CSV table of N, CA, C and O in Angstrom, one decimal:
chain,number,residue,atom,x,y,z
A,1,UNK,N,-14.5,11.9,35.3
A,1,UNK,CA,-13.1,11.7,35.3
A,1,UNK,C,-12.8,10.3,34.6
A,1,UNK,O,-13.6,9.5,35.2
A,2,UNK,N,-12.3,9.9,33.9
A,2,UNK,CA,-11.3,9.3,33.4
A,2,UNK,C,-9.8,9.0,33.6
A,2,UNK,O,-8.9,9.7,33.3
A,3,UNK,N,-9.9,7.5,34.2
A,3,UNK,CA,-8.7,7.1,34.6
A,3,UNK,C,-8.1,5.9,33.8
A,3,UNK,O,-8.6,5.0,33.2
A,4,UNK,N,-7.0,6.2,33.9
A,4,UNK,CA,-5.7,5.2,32.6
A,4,UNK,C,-5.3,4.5,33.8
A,4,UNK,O,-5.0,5.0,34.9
A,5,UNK,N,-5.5,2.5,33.4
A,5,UNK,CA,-5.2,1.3,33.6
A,5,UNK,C,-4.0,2.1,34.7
A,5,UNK,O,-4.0,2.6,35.8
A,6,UNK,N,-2.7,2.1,33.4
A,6,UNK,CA,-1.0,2.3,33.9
A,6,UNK,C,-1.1,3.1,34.9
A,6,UNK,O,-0.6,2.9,36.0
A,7,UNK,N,-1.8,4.2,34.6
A,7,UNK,CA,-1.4,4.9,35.5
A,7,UNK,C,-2.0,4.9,37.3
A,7,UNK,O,-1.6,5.5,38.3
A,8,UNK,N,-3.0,4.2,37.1
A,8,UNK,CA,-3.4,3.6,38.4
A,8,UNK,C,-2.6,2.3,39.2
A,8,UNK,O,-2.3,2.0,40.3
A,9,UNK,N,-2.6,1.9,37.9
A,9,UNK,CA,-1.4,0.6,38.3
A,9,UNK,C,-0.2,1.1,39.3
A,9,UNK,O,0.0,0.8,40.5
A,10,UNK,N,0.5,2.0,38.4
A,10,UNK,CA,1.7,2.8,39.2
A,10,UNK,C,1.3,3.8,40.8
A,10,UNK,O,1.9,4.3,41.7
A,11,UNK,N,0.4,3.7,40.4
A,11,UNK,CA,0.2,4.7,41.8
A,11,UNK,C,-0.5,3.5,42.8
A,11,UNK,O,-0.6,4.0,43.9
A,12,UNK,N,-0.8,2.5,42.8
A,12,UNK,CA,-1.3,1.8,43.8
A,12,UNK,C,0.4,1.1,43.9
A,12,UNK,O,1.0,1.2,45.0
A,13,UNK,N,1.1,0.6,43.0
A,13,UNK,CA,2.1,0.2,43.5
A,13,UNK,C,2.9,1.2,44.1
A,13,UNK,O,3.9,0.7,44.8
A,14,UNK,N,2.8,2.6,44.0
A,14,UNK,CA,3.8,3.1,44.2
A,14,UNK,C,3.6,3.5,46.1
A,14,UNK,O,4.6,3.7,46.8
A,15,UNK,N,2.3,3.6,46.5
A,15,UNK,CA,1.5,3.4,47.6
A,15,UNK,C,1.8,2.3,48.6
A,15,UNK,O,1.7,2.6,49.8
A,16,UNK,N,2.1,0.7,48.2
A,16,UNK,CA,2.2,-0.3,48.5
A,16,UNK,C,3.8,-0.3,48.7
A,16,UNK,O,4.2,-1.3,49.3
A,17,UNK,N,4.6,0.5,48.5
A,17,UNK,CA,5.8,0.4,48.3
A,17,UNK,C,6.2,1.4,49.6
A,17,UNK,O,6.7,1.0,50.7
A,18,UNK,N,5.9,2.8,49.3
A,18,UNK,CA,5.6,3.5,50.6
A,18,UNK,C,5.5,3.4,51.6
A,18,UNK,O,5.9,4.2,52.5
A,19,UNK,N,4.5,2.1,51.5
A,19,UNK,CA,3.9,1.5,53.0
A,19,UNK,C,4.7,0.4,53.7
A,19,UNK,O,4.8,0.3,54.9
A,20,UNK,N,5.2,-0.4,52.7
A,20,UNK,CA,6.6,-1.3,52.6
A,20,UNK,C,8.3,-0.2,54.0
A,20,UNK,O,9.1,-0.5,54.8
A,21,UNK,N,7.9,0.9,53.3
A,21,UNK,CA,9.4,1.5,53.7
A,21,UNK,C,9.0,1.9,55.1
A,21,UNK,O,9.9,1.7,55.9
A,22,UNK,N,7.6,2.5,55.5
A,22,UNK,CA,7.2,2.8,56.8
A,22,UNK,C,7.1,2.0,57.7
A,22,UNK,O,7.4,2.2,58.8
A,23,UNK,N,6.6,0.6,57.2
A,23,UNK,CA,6.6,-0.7,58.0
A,23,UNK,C,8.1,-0.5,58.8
A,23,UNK,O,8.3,-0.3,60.0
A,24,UNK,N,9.1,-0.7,57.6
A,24,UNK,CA,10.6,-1.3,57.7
A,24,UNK,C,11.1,-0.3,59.4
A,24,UNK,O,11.4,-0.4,60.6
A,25,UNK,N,11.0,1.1,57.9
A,25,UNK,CA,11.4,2.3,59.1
A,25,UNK,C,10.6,2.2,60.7
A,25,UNK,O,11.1,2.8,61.7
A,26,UNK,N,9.4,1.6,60.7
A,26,UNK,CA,8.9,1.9,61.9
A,26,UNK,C,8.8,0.4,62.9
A,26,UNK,O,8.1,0.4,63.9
A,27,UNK,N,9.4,-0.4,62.5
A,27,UNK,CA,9.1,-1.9,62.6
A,27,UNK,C,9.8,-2.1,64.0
A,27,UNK,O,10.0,-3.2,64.4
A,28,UNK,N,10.2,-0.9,65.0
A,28,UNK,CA,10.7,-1.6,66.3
A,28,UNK,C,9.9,-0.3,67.2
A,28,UNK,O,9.9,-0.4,68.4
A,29,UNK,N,9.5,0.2,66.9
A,29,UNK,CA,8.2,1.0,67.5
A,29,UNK,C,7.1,0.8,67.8
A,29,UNK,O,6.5,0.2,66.9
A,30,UNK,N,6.2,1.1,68.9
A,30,UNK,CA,4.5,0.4,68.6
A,30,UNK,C,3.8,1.5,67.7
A,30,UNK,O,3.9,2.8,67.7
A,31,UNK,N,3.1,0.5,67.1
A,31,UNK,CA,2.4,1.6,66.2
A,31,UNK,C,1.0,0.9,65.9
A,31,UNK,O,0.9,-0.3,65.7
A,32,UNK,N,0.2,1.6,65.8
A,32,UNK,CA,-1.2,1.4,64.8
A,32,UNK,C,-1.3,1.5,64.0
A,32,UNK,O,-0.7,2.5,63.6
A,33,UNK,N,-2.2,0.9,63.1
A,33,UNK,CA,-2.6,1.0,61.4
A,33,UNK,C,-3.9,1.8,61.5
A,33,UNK,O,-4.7,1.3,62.3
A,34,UNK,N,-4.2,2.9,60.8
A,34,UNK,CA,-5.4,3.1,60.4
A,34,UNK,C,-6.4,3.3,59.2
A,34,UNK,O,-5.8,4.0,58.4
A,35,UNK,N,-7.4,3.1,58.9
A,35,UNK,CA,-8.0,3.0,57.4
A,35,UNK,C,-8.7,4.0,57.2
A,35,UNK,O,-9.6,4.3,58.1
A,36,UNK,N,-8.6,4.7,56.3
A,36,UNK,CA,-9.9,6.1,56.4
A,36,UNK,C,-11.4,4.9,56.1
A,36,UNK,O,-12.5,5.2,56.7
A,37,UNK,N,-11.2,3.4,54.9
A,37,UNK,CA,-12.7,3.0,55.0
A,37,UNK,C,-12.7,2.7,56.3
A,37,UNK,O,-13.8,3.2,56.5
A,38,UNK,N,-12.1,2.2,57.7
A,38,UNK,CA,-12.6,2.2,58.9
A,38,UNK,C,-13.2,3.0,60.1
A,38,UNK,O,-13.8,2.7,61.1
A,39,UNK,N,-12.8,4.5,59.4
A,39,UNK,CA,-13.0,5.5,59.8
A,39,UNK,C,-14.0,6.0,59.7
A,39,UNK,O,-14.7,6.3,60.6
A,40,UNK,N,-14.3,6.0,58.3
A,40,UNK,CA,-15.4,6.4,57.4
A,40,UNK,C,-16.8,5.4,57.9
A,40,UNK,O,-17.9,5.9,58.3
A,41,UNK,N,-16.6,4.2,57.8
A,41,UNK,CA,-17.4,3.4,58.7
A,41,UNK,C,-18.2,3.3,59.7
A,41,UNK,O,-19.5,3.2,59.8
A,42,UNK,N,-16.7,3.2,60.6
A,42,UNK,CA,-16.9,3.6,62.4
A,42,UNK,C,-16.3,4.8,63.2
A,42,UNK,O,-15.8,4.6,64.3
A,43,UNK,N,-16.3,5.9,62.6
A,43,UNK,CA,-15.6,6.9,63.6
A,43,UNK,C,-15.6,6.9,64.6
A,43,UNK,O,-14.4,6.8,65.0
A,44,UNK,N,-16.3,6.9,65.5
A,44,UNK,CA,-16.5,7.6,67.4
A,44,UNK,C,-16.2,6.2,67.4
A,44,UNK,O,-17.4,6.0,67.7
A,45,UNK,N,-15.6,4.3,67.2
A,45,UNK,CA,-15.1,3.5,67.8
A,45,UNK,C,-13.3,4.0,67.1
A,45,UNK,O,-12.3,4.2,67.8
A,46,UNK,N,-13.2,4.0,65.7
A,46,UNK,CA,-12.0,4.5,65.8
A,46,UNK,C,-11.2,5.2,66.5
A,46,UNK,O,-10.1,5.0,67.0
A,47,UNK,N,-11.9,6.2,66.5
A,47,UNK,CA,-11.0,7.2,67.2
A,47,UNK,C,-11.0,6.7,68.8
A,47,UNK,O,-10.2,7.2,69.7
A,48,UNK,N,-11.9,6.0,69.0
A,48,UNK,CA,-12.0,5.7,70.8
A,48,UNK,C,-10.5,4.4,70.4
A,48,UNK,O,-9.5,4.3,71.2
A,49,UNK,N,-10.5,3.9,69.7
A,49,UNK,CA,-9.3,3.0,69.6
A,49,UNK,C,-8.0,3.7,69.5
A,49,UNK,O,-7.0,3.5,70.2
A,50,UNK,N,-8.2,4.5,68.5
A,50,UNK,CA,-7.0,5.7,68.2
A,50,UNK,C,-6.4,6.7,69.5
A,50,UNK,O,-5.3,7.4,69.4
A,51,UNK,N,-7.1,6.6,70.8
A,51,UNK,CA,-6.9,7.6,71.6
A,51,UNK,C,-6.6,6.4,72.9
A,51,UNK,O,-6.5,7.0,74.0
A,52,UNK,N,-6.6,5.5,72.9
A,52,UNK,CA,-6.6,4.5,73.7
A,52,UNK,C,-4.5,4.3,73.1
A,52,UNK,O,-3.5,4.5,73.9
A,53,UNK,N,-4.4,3.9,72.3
A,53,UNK,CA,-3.1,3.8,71.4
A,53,UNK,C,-2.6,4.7,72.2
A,53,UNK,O,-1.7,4.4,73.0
A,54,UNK,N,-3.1,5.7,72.0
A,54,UNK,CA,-2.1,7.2,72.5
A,54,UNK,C,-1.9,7.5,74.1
A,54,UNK,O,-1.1,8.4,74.5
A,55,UNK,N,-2.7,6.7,75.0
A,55,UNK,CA,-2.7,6.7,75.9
A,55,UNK,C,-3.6,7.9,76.7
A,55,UNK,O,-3.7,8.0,78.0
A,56,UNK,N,-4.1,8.6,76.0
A,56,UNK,CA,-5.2,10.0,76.3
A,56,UNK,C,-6.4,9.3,76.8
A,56,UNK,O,-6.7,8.1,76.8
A,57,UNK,N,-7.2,10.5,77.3
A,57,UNK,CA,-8.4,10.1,78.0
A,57,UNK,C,-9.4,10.2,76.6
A,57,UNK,O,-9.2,11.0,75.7
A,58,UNK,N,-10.6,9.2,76.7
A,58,UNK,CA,-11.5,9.5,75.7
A,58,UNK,C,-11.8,10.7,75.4
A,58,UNK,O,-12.4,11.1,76.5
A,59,UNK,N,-11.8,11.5,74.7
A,59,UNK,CA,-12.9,12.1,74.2
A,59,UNK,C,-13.3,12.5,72.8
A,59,UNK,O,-12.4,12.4,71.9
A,60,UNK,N,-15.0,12.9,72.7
A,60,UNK,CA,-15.7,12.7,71.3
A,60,UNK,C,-15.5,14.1,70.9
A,60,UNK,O,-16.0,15.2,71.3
A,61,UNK,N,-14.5,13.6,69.7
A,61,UNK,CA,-14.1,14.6,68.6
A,61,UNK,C,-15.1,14.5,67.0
A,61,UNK,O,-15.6,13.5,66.6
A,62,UNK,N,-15.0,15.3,66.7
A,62,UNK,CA,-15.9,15.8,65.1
A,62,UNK,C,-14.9,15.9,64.1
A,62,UNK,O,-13.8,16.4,64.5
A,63,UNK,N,-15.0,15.6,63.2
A,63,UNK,CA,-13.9,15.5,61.8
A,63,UNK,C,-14.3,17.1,61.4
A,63,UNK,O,-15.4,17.7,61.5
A,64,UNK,N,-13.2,17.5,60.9
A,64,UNK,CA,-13.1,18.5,60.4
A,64,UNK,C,-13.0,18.8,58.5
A,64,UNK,O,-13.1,19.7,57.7
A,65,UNK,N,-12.7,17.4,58.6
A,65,UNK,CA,-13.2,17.5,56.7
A,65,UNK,C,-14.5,16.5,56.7
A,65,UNK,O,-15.0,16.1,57.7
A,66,UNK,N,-14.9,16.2,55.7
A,66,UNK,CA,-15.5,15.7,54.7
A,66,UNK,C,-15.7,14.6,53.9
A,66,UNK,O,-14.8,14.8,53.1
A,67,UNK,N,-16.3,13.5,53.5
A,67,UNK,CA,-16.3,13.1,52.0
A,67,UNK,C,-16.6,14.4,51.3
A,67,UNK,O,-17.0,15.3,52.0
A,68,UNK,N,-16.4,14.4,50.3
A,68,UNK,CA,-16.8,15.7,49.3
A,68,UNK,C,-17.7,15.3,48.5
A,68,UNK,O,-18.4,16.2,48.0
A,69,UNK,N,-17.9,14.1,48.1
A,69,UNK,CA,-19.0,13.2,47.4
A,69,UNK,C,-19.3,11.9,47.9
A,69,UNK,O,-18.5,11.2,48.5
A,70,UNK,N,-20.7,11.6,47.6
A,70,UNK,CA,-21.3,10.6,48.0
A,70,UNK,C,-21.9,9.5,46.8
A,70,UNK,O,-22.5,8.5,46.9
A,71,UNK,N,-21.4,10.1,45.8
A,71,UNK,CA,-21.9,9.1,44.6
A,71,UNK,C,-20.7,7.7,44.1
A,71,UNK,O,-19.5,7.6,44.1
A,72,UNK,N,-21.7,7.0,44.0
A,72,UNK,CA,-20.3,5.9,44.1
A,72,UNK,C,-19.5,5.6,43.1
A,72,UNK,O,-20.2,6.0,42.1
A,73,UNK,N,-18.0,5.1,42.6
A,73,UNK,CA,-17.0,5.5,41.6
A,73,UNK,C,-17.7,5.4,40.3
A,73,UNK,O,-17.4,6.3,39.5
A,74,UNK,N,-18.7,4.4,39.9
A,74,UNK,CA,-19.2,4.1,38.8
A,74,UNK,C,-19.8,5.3,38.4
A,74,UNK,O,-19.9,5.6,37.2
A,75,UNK,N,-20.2,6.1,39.3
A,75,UNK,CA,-20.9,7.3,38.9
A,75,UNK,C,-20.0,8.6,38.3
A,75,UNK,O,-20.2,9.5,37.5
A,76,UNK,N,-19.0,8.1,39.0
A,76,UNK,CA,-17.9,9.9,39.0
A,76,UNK,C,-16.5,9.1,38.2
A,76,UNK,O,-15.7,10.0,38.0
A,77,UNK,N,-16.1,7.8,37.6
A,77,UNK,CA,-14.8,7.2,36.8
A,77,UNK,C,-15.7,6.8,35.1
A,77,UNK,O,-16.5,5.9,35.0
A,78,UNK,N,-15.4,7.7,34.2
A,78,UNK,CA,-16.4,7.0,33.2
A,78,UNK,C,-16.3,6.2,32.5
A,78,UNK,O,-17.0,6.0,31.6
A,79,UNK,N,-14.7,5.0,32.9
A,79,UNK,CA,-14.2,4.4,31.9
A,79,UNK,C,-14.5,3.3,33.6
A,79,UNK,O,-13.8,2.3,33.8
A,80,UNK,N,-15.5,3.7,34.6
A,80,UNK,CA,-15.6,2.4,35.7
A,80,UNK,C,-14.9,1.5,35.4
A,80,UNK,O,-13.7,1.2,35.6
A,81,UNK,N,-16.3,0.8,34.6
A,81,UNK,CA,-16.1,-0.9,34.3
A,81,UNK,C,-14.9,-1.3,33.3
A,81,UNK,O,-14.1,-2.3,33.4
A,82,UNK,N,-14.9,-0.5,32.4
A,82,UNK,CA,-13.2,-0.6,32.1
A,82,UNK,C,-12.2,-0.9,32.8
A,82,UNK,O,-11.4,-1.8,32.3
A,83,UNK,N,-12.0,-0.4,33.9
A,83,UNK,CA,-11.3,-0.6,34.7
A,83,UNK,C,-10.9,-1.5,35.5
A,83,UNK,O,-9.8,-1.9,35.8
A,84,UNK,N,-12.7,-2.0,36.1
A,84,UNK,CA,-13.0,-2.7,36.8
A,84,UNK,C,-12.9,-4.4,36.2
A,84,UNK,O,-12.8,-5.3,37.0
A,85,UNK,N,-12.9,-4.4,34.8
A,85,UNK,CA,-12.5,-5.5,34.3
A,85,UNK,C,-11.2,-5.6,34.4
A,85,UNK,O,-10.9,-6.6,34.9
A,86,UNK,N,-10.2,-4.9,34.1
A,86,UNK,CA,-8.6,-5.0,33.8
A,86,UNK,C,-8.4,-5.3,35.6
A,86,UNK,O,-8.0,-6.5,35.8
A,87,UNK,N,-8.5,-4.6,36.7
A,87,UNK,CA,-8.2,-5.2,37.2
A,87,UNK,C,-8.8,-6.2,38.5
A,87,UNK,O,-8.6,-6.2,39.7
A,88,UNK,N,-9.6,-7.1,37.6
A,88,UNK,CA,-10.6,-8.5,38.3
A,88,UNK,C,-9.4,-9.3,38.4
A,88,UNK,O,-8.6,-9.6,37.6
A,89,UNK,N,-9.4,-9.8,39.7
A,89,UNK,CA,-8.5,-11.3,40.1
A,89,UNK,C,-7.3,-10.8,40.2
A,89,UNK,O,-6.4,-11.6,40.0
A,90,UNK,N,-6.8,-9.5,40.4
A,90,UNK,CA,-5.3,-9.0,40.8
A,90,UNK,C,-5.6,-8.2,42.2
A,90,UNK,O,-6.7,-7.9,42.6
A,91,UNK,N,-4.3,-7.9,42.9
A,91,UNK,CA,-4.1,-7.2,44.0
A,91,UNK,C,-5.1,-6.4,44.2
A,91,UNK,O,-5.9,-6.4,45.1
A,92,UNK,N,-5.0,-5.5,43.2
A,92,UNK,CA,-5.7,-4.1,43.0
A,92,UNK,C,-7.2,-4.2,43.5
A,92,UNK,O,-7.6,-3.6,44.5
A,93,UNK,N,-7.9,-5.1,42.6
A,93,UNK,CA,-9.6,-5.3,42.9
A,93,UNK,C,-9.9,-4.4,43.9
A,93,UNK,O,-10.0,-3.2,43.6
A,94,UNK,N,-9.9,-4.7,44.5
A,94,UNK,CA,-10.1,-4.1,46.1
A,94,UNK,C,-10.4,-2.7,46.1
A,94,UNK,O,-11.1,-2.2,47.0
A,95,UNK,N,-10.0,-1.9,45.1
A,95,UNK,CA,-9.6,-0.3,44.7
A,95,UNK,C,-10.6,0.0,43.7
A,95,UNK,O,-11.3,1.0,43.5
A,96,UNK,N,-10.6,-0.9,43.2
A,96,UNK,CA,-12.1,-0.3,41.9
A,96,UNK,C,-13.8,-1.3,42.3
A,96,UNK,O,-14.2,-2.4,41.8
A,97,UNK,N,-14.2,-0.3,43.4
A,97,UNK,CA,-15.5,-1.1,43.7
A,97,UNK,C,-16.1,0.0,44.1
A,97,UNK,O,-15.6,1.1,44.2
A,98,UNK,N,-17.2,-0.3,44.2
A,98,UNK,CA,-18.7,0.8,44.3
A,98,UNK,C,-19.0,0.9,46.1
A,98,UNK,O,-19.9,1.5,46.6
């Protein structure tokens, strides 16, 4: 796969902006944040966090999807490091790592 600078650009801002309006919309409600990397991580403590939120009794649930791949971006973006240079020392960084 092959990914264009712009158009990654646009989609992480367009993501950040999204997340901007749910904040706003949901900002007098309690709410939790959650990360699929935290997920992905630590599941059976997430979800024990996630079900605590909700006020339910624990219990150990199994994910029903997947990663689909396990090879890291450099392997599967062929324009990686391309990328990975354009965006060093901006917001984004964070998004193009191995």
């Amino acid at each position: 796969v092959s990914l264009g600078y712009e158009e990654c650009l646009h989609e992480f801002t367009w993501a950040q902006e999204i997340k901007k309006q749910y904040d706003i919309y949901f900002e007098n409600h309690h709410k939790i944040d959650v990360f699929y990397e935290n997920l992905s991580r630590n599941y059976e403590n997430e979800m024990r966090r996630m079900q605590e939120f909700l006020g339910v009794n624990y219990k150990i649930l199994k994910p029903s999807t997947y990663r689909q791949t396990r090879q890291p971006l450099s392997k599967i973006i062929t324009n990686y490091f391309e990328l990975k240079k354009e965006f060093k020392n901006n917001p984004w960084e964070e998004f193009v790592e191995d």
